[in-house]
PDB file of C-alpha atoms and ligand atoms in Angstrom:
ATOM      1  CA  MET G   1       8.338 -12.359  -3.699  1.00  0.00           C
ATOM      2  CA  CYS G   2       5.713 -14.992  -2.276  1.00  0.00           C
ATOM      3  CA  ARG G   3       5.805 -17.895  -4.722  1.00  0.00           C
ATOM      4  CA  LYS G   4       9.605 -17.497  -4.715  1.00  0.00           C
ATOM      5  CA  GLN G   5      10.125 -18.515  -1.340  1.00  0.00           C
ATOM      6  CA  TYR G   6       6.282 -20.827  -0.665  1.00  0.00           C
ATOM      7  CA  GLY G   7       6.187 -22.087  -4.210  1.00  0.00           C
ATOM      8  CA  THR G   8       4.241 -21.141  -7.481  1.00  0.00           C
ATOM      9  CA  GLU G   9       1.431 -23.483  -6.088  1.00  0.00           C
ATOM     10  CA  ASN G  10       1.188 -21.977  -2.497  1.00  0.00           C
ATOM     11  CA  VAL G  11       0.413 -18.674  -3.105  1.00  0.00           C
ATOM     12  CA  ILE G  12      -2.765 -17.397  -5.515  1.00  0.00           C
ATOM     13  CA  LEU G  13      -3.395 -14.703  -6.200  1.00  0.00           C
ATOM     14  CA  SER G  14      -7.171 -13.298  -6.791  1.00  0.00           C
ATOM     15  CA  ASP G  15      -9.188 -10.042  -8.578  1.00  0.00           C
ATOM     16  CA  ILE G  16     -12.534  -9.216 -10.079  1.00  0.00           C
ATOM     17  CA  LYS G  17     -10.579  -8.875 -13.368  1.00  0.00           C
ATOM     18  CA  LYS G  18      -8.479 -10.042 -15.886  1.00  0.00           C
ATOM     19  CA  ALA G  19      -5.557 -10.652 -15.084  1.00  0.00           C
ATOM     20  CA  PRO G  20      -2.911  -9.054 -17.234  1.00  0.00           C
ATOM     21  CA  PRO G  21      -0.761 -12.468 -19.609  1.00  0.00           C
ATOM     22  CA  GLU G  22       2.037 -11.925 -17.788  1.00  0.00           C
ATOM     23  CA  VAL G  23       0.382 -11.773 -14.827  1.00  0.00           C
ATOM     24  CA  TYR G  24      -2.026 -15.514 -15.064  1.00  0.00           C
ATOM     25  CA  ARG G  25       1.180 -17.256 -16.070  1.00  0.00           C
ATOM     26  CA  SER G  26       2.998 -16.423 -14.128  1.00  0.00           C
ATOM     27  CA  GLY G  27       1.032 -18.983 -11.132  1.00  0.00           C
ATOM     28  CA  PRO G  28      -2.861 -19.467  -9.537  1.00  0.00           C
ATOM     29  CA  PHE G  29      -5.229 -16.852  -9.988  1.00  0.00           C
ATOM     30  CA  VAL G  30      -8.461 -17.139  -9.517  1.00  0.00           C
ATOM     31  CA  TYR G  31     -12.008 -14.791  -9.516  1.00  0.00           C
ATOM     32  CA  ALA G  32     -13.151 -13.652  -6.141  1.00  0.00           C
ATOM     33  CA  ASP G  33     -15.035 -10.681  -4.738  1.00  0.00           C
ATOM     34  CA  VAL G  34     -14.114  -9.568  -1.505  1.00  0.00           C
ATOM     35  CA  LEU G  35     -18.631  -8.614  -1.174  1.00  0.00           C
ATOM     36  CA  ASP G  36     -19.204 -12.564  -1.877  1.00  0.00           C
ATOM     37  CA  TYR G  37     -19.122 -14.336   1.311  1.00  0.00           C
ATOM     38  CA  LYS G  38     -19.061 -17.199   0.099  1.00  0.00           C
ATOM     39  CA  ASN G  39     -17.410 -17.156  -2.896  1.00  0.00           C
ATOM     40  CA  LEU G  40     -14.065 -15.990  -0.419  1.00  0.00           C
ATOM     41  CA  ARG G  41     -15.663 -19.075   2.243  1.00  0.00           C
ATOM     42  CA  GLU G  42     -15.230 -22.157  -1.042  1.00  0.00           C
ATOM     43  CA  LEU G  43     -11.014 -20.253  -1.964  1.00  0.00           C
ATOM     44  CA  VAL G  44     -10.398 -20.748   1.885  1.00  0.00           C
ATOM     45  CA  VAL G  45     -12.343 -24.528   1.936  1.00  0.00           C
ATOM     46  CA  ASN G  46     -11.994 -25.572  -1.526  1.00  0.00           C
ATOM     47  CA  ASN G  47      -7.395 -24.527  -1.668  1.00  0.00           C
ATOM     48  CA  ARG G  48      -7.174 -24.877   2.110  1.00  0.00           C
ATOM     49  CA  ILE G  49      -5.527 -21.428   2.851  1.00  0.00           C
ATOM     50  CA  THR G  50      -3.510 -20.200   6.141  1.00  0.00           C
ATOM     51  CA  TRP G  51      -2.632 -16.778   5.342  1.00  0.00           C
ATOM     52  CA  LEU G  52      -5.288 -14.487   3.915  1.00  0.00           C
ATOM     53  CA  VAL G  53      -3.703 -10.655   2.550  1.00  0.00           C
ATOM     54  CA  HIS G  54      -6.844  -8.667   2.107  1.00  0.00           C
ATOM     55  CA  TYR G  55      -4.925  -5.697  -0.524  1.00  0.00           C
ATOM     56  CA  SER G  56      -8.681  -4.939  -2.363  1.00  0.00           C
ATOM     57  CA  ALA G  57      -9.643  -1.079  -1.371  1.00  0.00           C
ATOM     58  CA  LEU G  58      -9.965   1.988  -3.259  1.00  0.00           C
ATOM     59  CA  LEU G  59      -7.819   4.494  -2.950  1.00  0.00           C
ATOM     60  CA  SER G  60      -8.675   7.577  -1.753  1.00  0.00           C
ATOM     61  CA  VAL G  61      -8.908  10.125  -4.548  1.00  0.00           C
ATOM     62  CA  VAL G  62     -11.044   7.275  -6.316  1.00  0.00           C
ATOM     63  CA  GLY G  63     -12.989   6.994  -2.211  1.00  0.00           C
ATOM     64  CA  GLU G  64     -13.940  10.655  -2.482  1.00  0.00           C
ATOM     65  CA  ALA G  65     -15.295  10.524  -5.571  1.00  0.00           C
ATOM     66  CA  ASN G  66     -17.705   8.068  -4.895  1.00  0.00           C
ATOM     67  CA  VAL G  67     -18.347   7.273  -0.530  1.00  0.00           C
ATOM     68  CA  ALA G  68     -20.753   4.805  -1.575  1.00  0.00           C
ATOM     69  CA  LEU G  69     -18.474   2.192  -3.376  1.00  0.00           C
ATOM     70  CA  ALA G  70     -15.546   2.610  -1.490  1.00  0.00           C
ATOM     71  CA  ARG G  71     -17.740   2.508   2.346  1.00  0.00           C
ATOM     72  CA  LYS G  72     -18.617  -1.359   0.776  1.00  0.00           C
ATOM     73  CA  ILE G  73     -15.491  -1.942  -0.704  1.00  0.00           C
ATOM     74  CA  ASN G  74     -13.317  -1.075   2.312  1.00  0.00           C
ATOM     75  CA  ILE G  75     -15.788  -2.158   4.945  1.00  0.00           C
ATOM     76  CA  THR G  76     -17.611  -4.347   4.172  1.00  0.00           C
ATOM     77  CA  GLY G  77     -15.591  -5.963   2.298  1.00  0.00           C
ATOM     78  CA  LEU G  78     -13.232  -5.671   5.336  1.00  0.00           C
ATOM     79  CA  HIS G  79     -15.617  -7.185   7.962  1.00  0.00           C
ATOM     80  CA  ASN G  80     -15.905 -10.453   5.283  1.00  0.00           C
ATOM     81  CA  VAL G  81     -12.744 -10.724   5.491  1.00  0.00           C
ATOM     82  CA  LEU G  82     -12.493 -10.465   9.781  1.00  0.00           C
ATOM     83  CA  ASP G  83     -15.362 -13.114   9.441  1.00  0.00           C
ATOM     84  CA  LEU G  84     -13.582 -15.718   7.444  1.00  0.00           C
ATOM     85  CA  ALA G  85     -10.391 -15.470   8.945  1.00  0.00           C
ATOM     86  CA  LEU G  86     -11.705 -16.015  12.210  1.00  0.00           C
ATOM     87  CA  GLU G  87     -13.549 -18.410  10.681  1.00  0.00           C
ATOM     88  CA  SER G  88     -10.899 -20.584   9.587  1.00  0.00           C
ATOM     89  CA  CYS G  89      -7.568 -19.529  11.657  1.00  0.00           C
ATOM     90  CA  LEU G  90      -6.782 -17.294   8.988  1.00  0.00           C
ATOM     91  CA  ARG G  91      -3.331 -15.765   9.506  1.00  0.00           C
ATOM     92  CA  LEU G  92      -5.094 -12.329   8.297  1.00  0.00           C
ATOM     93  CA  PHE G  93      -3.183  -9.132   7.203  1.00  0.00           C
ATOM     94  CA  VAL G  94      -4.632  -5.936   5.953  1.00  0.00           C
ATOM     95  CA  PRO G  95      -2.872  -2.391   5.064  1.00  0.00           C
ATOM     96  CA  SER G  96      -2.911   0.239   6.035  1.00  0.00           C
ATOM     97  CA  THR G  97      -1.457   4.161   5.497  1.00  0.00           C
ATOM     98  CA  ILE G  98       0.160   7.604   6.005  1.00  0.00           C
ATOM     99  CA  GLY G  99      -4.219   7.797   4.283  1.00  0.00           C
ATOM    100  CA  ALA G 100      -5.448   7.114   8.972  1.00  0.00           C
ATOM    101  CA  PHE G 101      -4.026  10.455  10.098  1.00  0.00           C
ATOM    102  CA  GLY G 102      -4.862  13.317   9.785  1.00  0.00           C
ATOM    103  CA  PRO G 103      -4.651  17.750   9.872  1.00  0.00           C
ATOM    104  CA  SER G 104      -4.593  16.705  14.207  1.00  0.00           C
ATOM    105  CA  SER G 105      -2.029  14.268  13.413  1.00  0.00           C
ATOM    106  CA  PRO G 106       1.372  14.360  14.559  1.00  0.00           C
ATOM    107  CA  ARG G 107       3.347  15.158  10.999  1.00  0.00           C
ATOM    108  CA  ASP G 108       6.743  15.058  11.447  1.00  0.00           C
ATOM    109  CA  PRO G 109       6.974  12.642  12.117  1.00  0.00           C
ATOM    110  CA  ALA G 110       3.931  10.640  12.510  1.00  0.00           C
ATOM    111  CA  PRO G 111       3.806   7.892  15.519  1.00  0.00           C
ATOM    112  CA  ASP G 112       2.237   4.990  15.689  1.00  0.00           C
ATOM    113  CA  LEU G 113      -0.098   6.313  18.350  1.00  0.00           C
ATOM    114  CA  CYS G 114      -2.148   9.216  17.987  1.00  0.00           C
ATOM    115  CA  VAL G 115      -4.921  10.520  17.518  1.00  0.00           C
ATOM    116  CA  GLN G 116      -5.815   9.391  14.108  1.00  0.00           C
ATOM    117  CA  ARG G 117      -8.868  11.461  12.620  1.00  0.00           C
ATOM    118  CA  PRO G 118      -8.875  11.857   8.639  1.00  0.00           C
ATOM    119  CA  HIS G 119     -10.779  13.579   6.679  1.00  0.00           C
ATOM    120  CA  THR G 120     -11.288  10.705   4.011  1.00  0.00           C
ATOM    121  CA  ILE G 121     -13.541   8.016   3.492  1.00  0.00           C
ATOM    122  CA  TYR G 122     -10.406   6.283   3.040  1.00  0.00           C
ATOM    123  CA  GLY G 123      -8.719   7.331   5.606  1.00  0.00           C
ATOM    124  CA  VAL G 124     -12.265   6.700   7.995  1.00  0.00           C
ATOM    125  CA  SER G 125     -11.817   2.400   6.937  1.00  0.00           C
ATOM    126  CA  LYS G 126      -8.950   2.198   7.571  1.00  0.00           C
ATOM    127  CA  VAL G 127      -8.601   3.676  11.170  1.00  0.00           C
ATOM    128  CA  HIS G 128     -11.666   0.935  10.964  1.00  0.00           C
ATOM    129  CA  ALA G 129      -9.536  -2.168   9.460  1.00  0.00           C
ATOM    130  CA  GLU G 130      -7.134  -1.047  11.872  1.00  0.00           C
ATOM    131  CA  LEU G 131      -9.400  -0.786  14.998  1.00  0.00           C
ATOM    132  CA  MET G 132     -11.496  -3.834  13.755  1.00  0.00           C
ATOM    133  CA  GLY G 133      -8.495  -5.759  13.593  1.00  0.00           C
ATOM    134  CA  GLU G 134      -7.031  -5.143  16.704  1.00  0.00           C
ATOM    135  CA  TYR G 135      -9.934  -5.582  18.883  1.00  0.00           C
ATOM    136  CA  LEU G 136     -10.423  -9.453  17.794  1.00  0.00           C
ATOM    137  CA  HIS G 137      -6.960  -9.995  18.116  1.00  0.00           C
ATOM    138  CA  HIS G 138      -7.339  -8.997  21.755  1.00  0.00           C
ATOM    139  CA  LYS G 139     -11.305 -10.757  21.439  1.00  0.00           C
ATOM    140  CA  TYR G 140     -10.748 -13.441  20.048  1.00  0.00           C
ATOM    141  CA  GLY G 141      -7.241 -14.107  19.195  1.00  0.00           C
ATOM    142  CA  LEU G 142      -7.127 -13.565  15.719  1.00  0.00           C
ATOM    143  CA  ASP G 143      -3.343 -13.405  14.203  1.00  0.00           C
ATOM    144  CA  PHE G 144      -3.739 -10.195  13.002  1.00  0.00           C
ATOM    145  CA  ARG G 145      -0.916  -7.240  11.339  1.00  0.00           C
ATOM    146  CA  CYS G 146      -1.663  -4.147   9.749  1.00  0.00           C
ATOM    147  CA  LEU G 147       1.128  -2.231   8.340  1.00  0.00           C
ATOM    148  CA  ARG G 148       0.497   1.448   7.792  1.00  0.00           C
ATOM    149  CA  TYR G 149       1.867   1.644   4.453  1.00  0.00           C
ATOM    150  CA  PRO G 150       3.677   5.428   2.862  1.00  0.00           C
ATOM    151  CA  GLY G 151       3.270   6.131  -1.346  1.00  0.00           C
ATOM    152  CA  ILE G 152       4.519   2.789  -2.922  1.00  0.00           C
ATOM    153  CA  ILE G 153       6.341   3.125  -6.083  1.00  0.00           C
ATOM    154  CA  SER G 154       6.341   0.727  -8.600  1.00  0.00           C
ATOM    155  CA  ALA G 155       7.113   0.097 -12.386  1.00  0.00           C
ATOM    156  CA  ASN G 156       4.121  -2.612 -12.991  1.00  0.00           C
ATOM    157  CA  THR G 157       1.175  -1.306 -11.256  1.00  0.00           C
ATOM    158  CA  GLN G 158      -0.441   1.956 -12.864  1.00  0.00           C
ATOM    159  CA  PRO G 159      -1.699   4.543 -10.411  1.00  0.00           C
ATOM    160  CA  GLY G 160      -4.682   3.837  -9.370  1.00  0.00           C
ATOM    161  CA  GLY G 161      -7.020   6.699  -7.970  1.00  0.00           C
ATOM    162  CA  GLY G 162      -5.016   7.558  -5.388  1.00  0.00           C
ATOM    163  CA  THR G 163      -2.854  11.071  -3.713  1.00  0.00           C
ATOM    164  CA  THR G 164       0.284   9.446  -4.733  1.00  0.00           C
ATOM    165  CA  ASP G 165      -0.037   8.761  -7.836  1.00  0.00           C
ATOM    166  CA  TYR G 166       2.107  11.174  -9.227  1.00  0.00           C
ATOM    167  CA  ALA G 167       5.424  10.572  -7.784  1.00  0.00           C
ATOM    168  CA  VAL G 168       5.263   7.246 -10.655  1.00  0.00           C
ATOM    169  CA  GLN G 169       2.776   8.951 -13.065  1.00  0.00           C
ATOM    170  CA  ILE G 170       6.509  11.783 -13.371  1.00  0.00           C
ATOM    171  CA  PHE G 171       8.484   8.365 -14.055  1.00  0.00           C
ATOM    172  CA  HIS G 172       6.503   7.299 -17.143  1.00  0.00           C
ATOM    173  CA  ASP G 173       5.449  11.555 -18.146  1.00  0.00           C
ATOM    174  CA  ALA G 174       9.600  11.776 -17.994  1.00  0.00           C
ATOM    175  CA  LEU G 175      11.090   8.681 -20.290  1.00  0.00           C
ATOM    176  CA  SER G 176       7.247   9.686 -22.636  1.00  0.00           C
ATOM    177  CA  THR G 177       6.573  12.786 -23.419  1.00  0.00           C
ATOM    178  CA  GLY G 178       9.424  14.994 -21.069  1.00  0.00           C
ATOM    179  CA  HIS G 179       6.799  16.359 -19.161  1.00  0.00           C
ATOM    180  CA  HIS G 180       4.747  16.019 -16.360  1.00  0.00           C
ATOM    181  CA  GLU G 181       1.946  18.203 -14.893  1.00  0.00           C
ATOM    182  CA  CYS G 182       1.999  17.991 -10.500  1.00  0.00           C
ATOM    183  CA  TYR G 183      -1.249  17.830  -9.116  1.00  0.00           C
ATOM    184  CA  LEU G 184       0.673  19.116  -6.052  1.00  0.00           C
ATOM    185  CA  ARG G 185       2.511  21.797  -5.379  1.00  0.00           C
ATOM    186  CA  ALA G 186       6.563  21.860  -6.209  1.00  0.00           C
ATOM    187  CA  ASP G 187       6.434  21.570  -2.091  1.00  0.00           C
ATOM    188  CA  THR G 188       4.336  19.223  -0.383  1.00  0.00           C
ATOM    189  CA  ARG G 189       6.582  16.247   1.233  1.00  0.00           C
ATOM    190  CA  LEU G 190       4.794  12.424   1.455  1.00  0.00           C
ATOM    191  CA  PRO G 191       6.412   9.374   2.862  1.00  0.00           C
ATOM    192  CA  MET G 192       7.289   6.663   0.158  1.00  0.00           C
ATOM    193  CA  MET G 193       8.749   3.930  -0.799  1.00  0.00           C
ATOM    194  CA  HIS G 194       9.865   1.139  -3.009  1.00  0.00           C
ATOM    195  CA  ILE G 195       7.885  -1.502  -4.046  1.00  0.00           C
ATOM    196  CA  GLY G 196      10.696  -3.829  -3.468  1.00  0.00           C
ATOM    197  CA  ASP G 197      10.917  -3.032  -0.076  1.00  0.00           C
ATOM    198  CA  CYS G 198       7.313  -2.602   0.320  1.00  0.00           C
ATOM    199  CA  HIS G 199       7.033  -6.537  -0.264  1.00  0.00           C
ATOM    200  CA  ARG G 200      10.923  -7.339   1.416  1.00  0.00           C
ATOM    201  CA  ALA G 201       8.267  -4.741   4.757  1.00  0.00           C
ATOM    202  CA  THR G 202       5.236  -7.397   4.812  1.00  0.00           C
ATOM    203  CA  VAL G 203       6.122 -11.197   4.523  1.00  0.00           C
ATOM    204  CA  GLU G 204       8.634 -10.297   6.836  1.00  0.00           C
ATOM    205  CA  PHE G 205       6.055  -8.803   9.043  1.00  0.00           C
ATOM    206  CA  MET G 206       3.766 -11.536   8.781  1.00  0.00           C
ATOM    207  CA  HIS G 207       6.896 -14.286   9.437  1.00  0.00           C
ATOM    208  CA  ALA G 208       7.501 -11.907  13.181  1.00  0.00           C
ATOM    209  CA  PRO G 209       6.517 -14.120  16.189  1.00  0.00           C
ATOM    210  CA  GLU G 210       3.770 -13.069  17.778  1.00  0.00           C
ATOM    211  CA  CYS G 211       6.237 -12.573  21.517  1.00  0.00           C
ATOM    212  CA  GLN G 212       8.198 -10.011  19.455  1.00  0.00           C
ATOM    213  CA  LEU G 213       5.267  -8.165  18.856  1.00  0.00           C
ATOM    214  CA  SER G 214       4.771  -4.978  20.854  1.00  0.00           C
ATOM    215  CA  LEU G 215       1.392  -3.731  18.277  1.00  0.00           C
ATOM    216  CA  ARG G 216      -0.441  -5.828  15.725  1.00  0.00           C
ATOM    217  CA  THR G 217      -0.690  -2.367  12.988  1.00  0.00           C
ATOM    218  CA  TYR G 218       3.338  -0.533  12.743  1.00  0.00           C
ATOM    219  CA  ASN G 219       4.145   2.172  10.000  1.00  0.00           C
ATOM    220  CA  ILE G 220       6.858   1.616   8.355  1.00  0.00           C
ATOM    221  CA  ALA G 221       9.038   3.942   6.528  1.00  0.00           C
ATOM    222  CA  ALA G 222      11.923   4.770   3.731  1.00  0.00           C
ATOM    223  CA  MET G 223      12.909   8.374   2.143  1.00  0.00           C
ATOM    224  CA  SER G 224      10.384  11.899   1.939  1.00  0.00           C
ATOM    225  CA  PHE G 225      10.300  13.493  -0.655  1.00  0.00           C
ATOM    226  CA  THR G 226       8.329  16.546  -2.554  1.00  0.00           C
ATOM    227  CA  PRO G 227       7.812  16.381  -5.976  1.00  0.00           C
ATOM    228  CA  GLU G 228      10.399  19.501  -7.028  1.00  0.00           C
ATOM    229  CA  GLU G 229      13.910  16.830  -4.941  1.00  0.00           C
ATOM    230  CA  VAL G 230      11.958  14.014  -7.066  1.00  0.00           C
ATOM    231  CA  SER G 231      11.924  15.918 -10.267  1.00  0.00           C
ATOM    232  CA  THR G 232      15.882  16.787  -8.991  1.00  0.00           C
ATOM    233  CA  GLU G 233      16.893  13.234  -9.166  1.00  0.00           C
ATOM    234  CA  ILE G 234      15.424  12.343 -12.271  1.00  0.00           C
ATOM    235  CA  ARG G 235      17.285  15.124 -13.763  1.00  0.00           C
ATOM    236  CA  LYS G 236      20.166  13.475 -13.572  1.00  0.00           C
ATOM    237  CA  HIS G 237      19.280  11.296 -15.505  1.00  0.00           C
ATOM    238  CA  LEU G 238      17.765  12.846 -18.218  1.00  0.00           C
ATOM    239  CA  PRO G 239      18.006  16.134 -18.098  1.00  0.00           C
ATOM    240  CA  HIS G 240      15.160  17.421 -20.265  1.00  0.00           C
ATOM    241  CA  LEU G 241      12.435  16.752 -17.946  1.00  0.00           C
ATOM    242  CA  LYS G 242       9.971  19.419 -17.596  1.00  0.00           C
ATOM    243  CA  VAL G 243       7.774  19.603 -14.491  1.00  0.00           C
ATOM    244  CA  THR G 244       4.773  22.090 -14.235  1.00  0.00           C
ATOM    245  CA  TYR G 245       2.696  22.716 -11.199  1.00  0.00           C
ATOM    246  CA  ASN G 246      -1.175  23.162 -11.889  1.00  0.00           C
ATOM    247  CA  PRO G 247      -2.756  21.810  -8.404  1.00  0.00           C
ATOM    248  CA  ASP G 248      -5.742  20.111  -7.801  1.00  0.00           C
ATOM    249  CA  SER G 249      -7.307  21.682  -4.997  1.00  0.00           C
ATOM    250  CA  VAL G 250      -8.920  17.536  -3.171  1.00  0.00           C
ATOM    251  CA  ARG G 251      -5.348  16.236  -4.112  1.00  0.00           C
ATOM    252  CA  GLN G 252      -3.703  19.044  -1.685  1.00  0.00           C
ATOM    253  CA  THR G 253      -6.372  19.352   0.740  1.00  0.00           C
ATOM    254  CA  ILE G 254      -5.091  15.616   0.844  1.00  0.00           C
ATOM    255  CA  ALA G 255      -1.726  15.187   1.093  1.00  0.00           C
ATOM    256  CA  ASP G 256      -1.631  18.151   3.456  1.00  0.00           C
ATOM    257  CA  SER G 257      -3.367  17.099   6.033  1.00  0.00           C
ATOM    258  CA  TRP G 258      -0.752  13.543   5.586  1.00  0.00           C
ATOM    259  CA  PRO G 259       2.896  13.005   7.546  1.00  0.00           C
ATOM    260  CA  VAL G 260       5.646  14.349   5.475  1.00  0.00           C
ATOM    261  CA  ARG G 261       7.296  11.917   7.673  1.00  0.00           C
ATOM    262  CA  PHE G 262       6.447   8.341   8.934  1.00  0.00           C
ATOM    263  CA  ASP G 263       7.460   7.562  12.812  1.00  0.00           C
ATOM    264  CA  ASP G 264       9.230   3.776  12.464  1.00  0.00           C
ATOM    265  CA  SER G 265      11.403   3.067  15.132  1.00  0.00           C
ATOM    266  CA  ASN G 266       8.392   0.507  16.562  1.00  0.00           C
ATOM    267  CA  ALA G 267       8.972  -1.895  13.388  1.00  0.00           C
ATOM    268  CA  GLN G 268      12.921  -1.026  13.568  1.00  0.00           C
ATOM    269  CA  ARG G 269      13.151  -2.577  16.763  1.00  0.00           C
ATOM    270  CA  ASP G 270      10.508  -5.139  17.129  1.00  0.00           C
ATOM    271  CA  TRP G 271      10.988  -7.349  14.660  1.00  0.00           C
ATOM    272  CA  GLY G 272      14.347  -5.364  13.100  1.00  0.00           C
ATOM    273  CA  TRP G 273      12.703  -3.424  10.263  1.00  0.00           C
ATOM    274  CA  LYS G 274      15.014  -1.896   7.873  1.00  0.00           C
ATOM    275  CA  SER G 275      14.315  -0.610   4.606  1.00  0.00           C
ATOM    276  CA  THR G 276      17.440  -0.713   1.590  1.00  0.00           C
ATOM    277  CA  TYR G 277      16.229   1.728  -0.892  1.00  0.00           C
ATOM    278  CA  GLY G 278      16.951   5.664  -0.573  1.00  0.00           C
ATOM    279  CA  LEU G 279      15.711   8.032  -3.242  1.00  0.00           C
ATOM    280  CA  GLU G 280      19.389   7.693  -5.585  1.00  0.00           C
ATOM    281  CA  GLU G 281      18.165   4.058  -5.986  1.00  0.00           C
ATOM    282  CA  LEU G 282      14.889   4.507  -6.079  1.00  0.00           C
ATOM    283  CA  VAL G 283      14.219   6.713  -9.230  1.00  0.00           C
ATOM    284  CA  SER G 284      17.179   4.572 -10.915  1.00  0.00           C
ATOM    285  CA  ASP G 285      16.085   1.471 -10.456  1.00  0.00           C
ATOM    286  CA  MET G 286      12.072   2.805 -11.153  1.00  0.00           C
ATOM    287  CA  LEU G 287      13.573   4.479 -14.073  1.00  0.00           C
ATOM    288  CA  ILE G 288      15.851   1.464 -15.679  1.00  0.00           C
ATOM    289  CA  SER G 289      11.564  -0.991 -14.617  1.00  0.00           C
ATOM    290  CA  VAL G 290       9.940   2.289 -16.474  1.00  0.00           C
ATOM    291  CA  VAL G 291      12.844   1.323 -19.866  1.00  0.00           C
ATOM    292  CA  LEU G 292      12.289  -2.611 -20.030  1.00  0.00           C
ATOM    293  CA  ILE G 293       7.942  -2.703 -19.787  1.00  0.00           C
ATOM    294  CA  VAL G 294       8.634  -0.647 -21.886  1.00  0.00           C
ATOM    295  CA  ILE G 295      10.459  -2.319 -24.567  1.00  0.00           C
ATOM    296  CA  GLU G 296       8.516  -4.983 -23.364  1.00  0.00           C
ATOM    297  CA  ILE G 297       5.086  -3.983 -24.916  1.00  0.00           C
ATOM    298  CA  ILE G 298       7.053  -2.819 -28.113  1.00  0.00           C
TER     299      ILE G 298
HETATM  300  C1  AKB X 301      -3.105   7.040  -1.708  1.00  0.00           C
HETATM  301  O1  AKB X 301      -2.789   8.397  -2.358  1.00  0.00           O
HETATM  302  O2  AKB X 301      -3.929   6.943  -2.086  1.00  0.00           O
HETATM  303  C2  AKB X 301      -2.523   6.112  -1.527  1.00  0.00           C
HETATM  304  C3  AKB X 301      -1.816   5.537   0.430  1.00  0.00           C
HETATM  305  C4  AKB X 301      -0.724   6.211   0.575  1.00  0.00           C
HETATM  306  O3  AKB X 301      -2.376   5.247   0.641  1.00  0.00           O
HETATM  307  N1  AKB X 301      -1.016   5.476  -1.767  1.00  0.00           N
END
């Protein structure tokens, strides 16, 4: 999406892992390690970078399994990026999450400003990111922008250690074995969003004139569903889908502490946010996209 808008050569993707062939072929791709300040600075200087979108993080479940690594990547990595953004006058986007809320936050809906006492290292690191970015904005004028994402549903990325991963895996299982074993209870409701809406929200927010922003960190919402509801919607296309439930205590406890719905009225009012995918559209699109990926692989 960004490459279409700004030109292929003007958007550089990075990772510490080798890119899959289609990503490598799609435009500039470089090695970047958020823990290596010199490496990051070289990339910014050599490429005259102006905007930095910082996605590196260990997600909720994998973070609980390796707290020391999550602290390093999510907090030390963030500090490197904040320092670099200040030093090089970058506009900085850092995503936050429904995971930045905890059991003492209002859950239905969770507003932008309320108690945030998450019980995961992932959540703690994201609240830290929100507060550090806002502090540096107020103190030094850093153009810091942050959106709290719901669970993001995408056919192209493999689930990566999150609590909301089942909502991606279920599509792959529905089209392969026809059976999905869900690690959450059937009635666990969580906010979710199609990747297309997520990308569009991020770009629209980065473009919003400063004078329109009353906050630096906004909730964005699209839909909320339970495993039972998404299964029912998938069965309209694939009636044979069988879903069994075997709740995992770590993931269920995390999910039960997160909002069931997001209040995104500030994003709607300040910069015109509006989602386009509901559950029906999301399910149709995911089934088509997963089939296309399987055909490409074959
Ligand atoms: C996770 O489940 O950890 C992430 C998130 C909601 O931030 N997908």
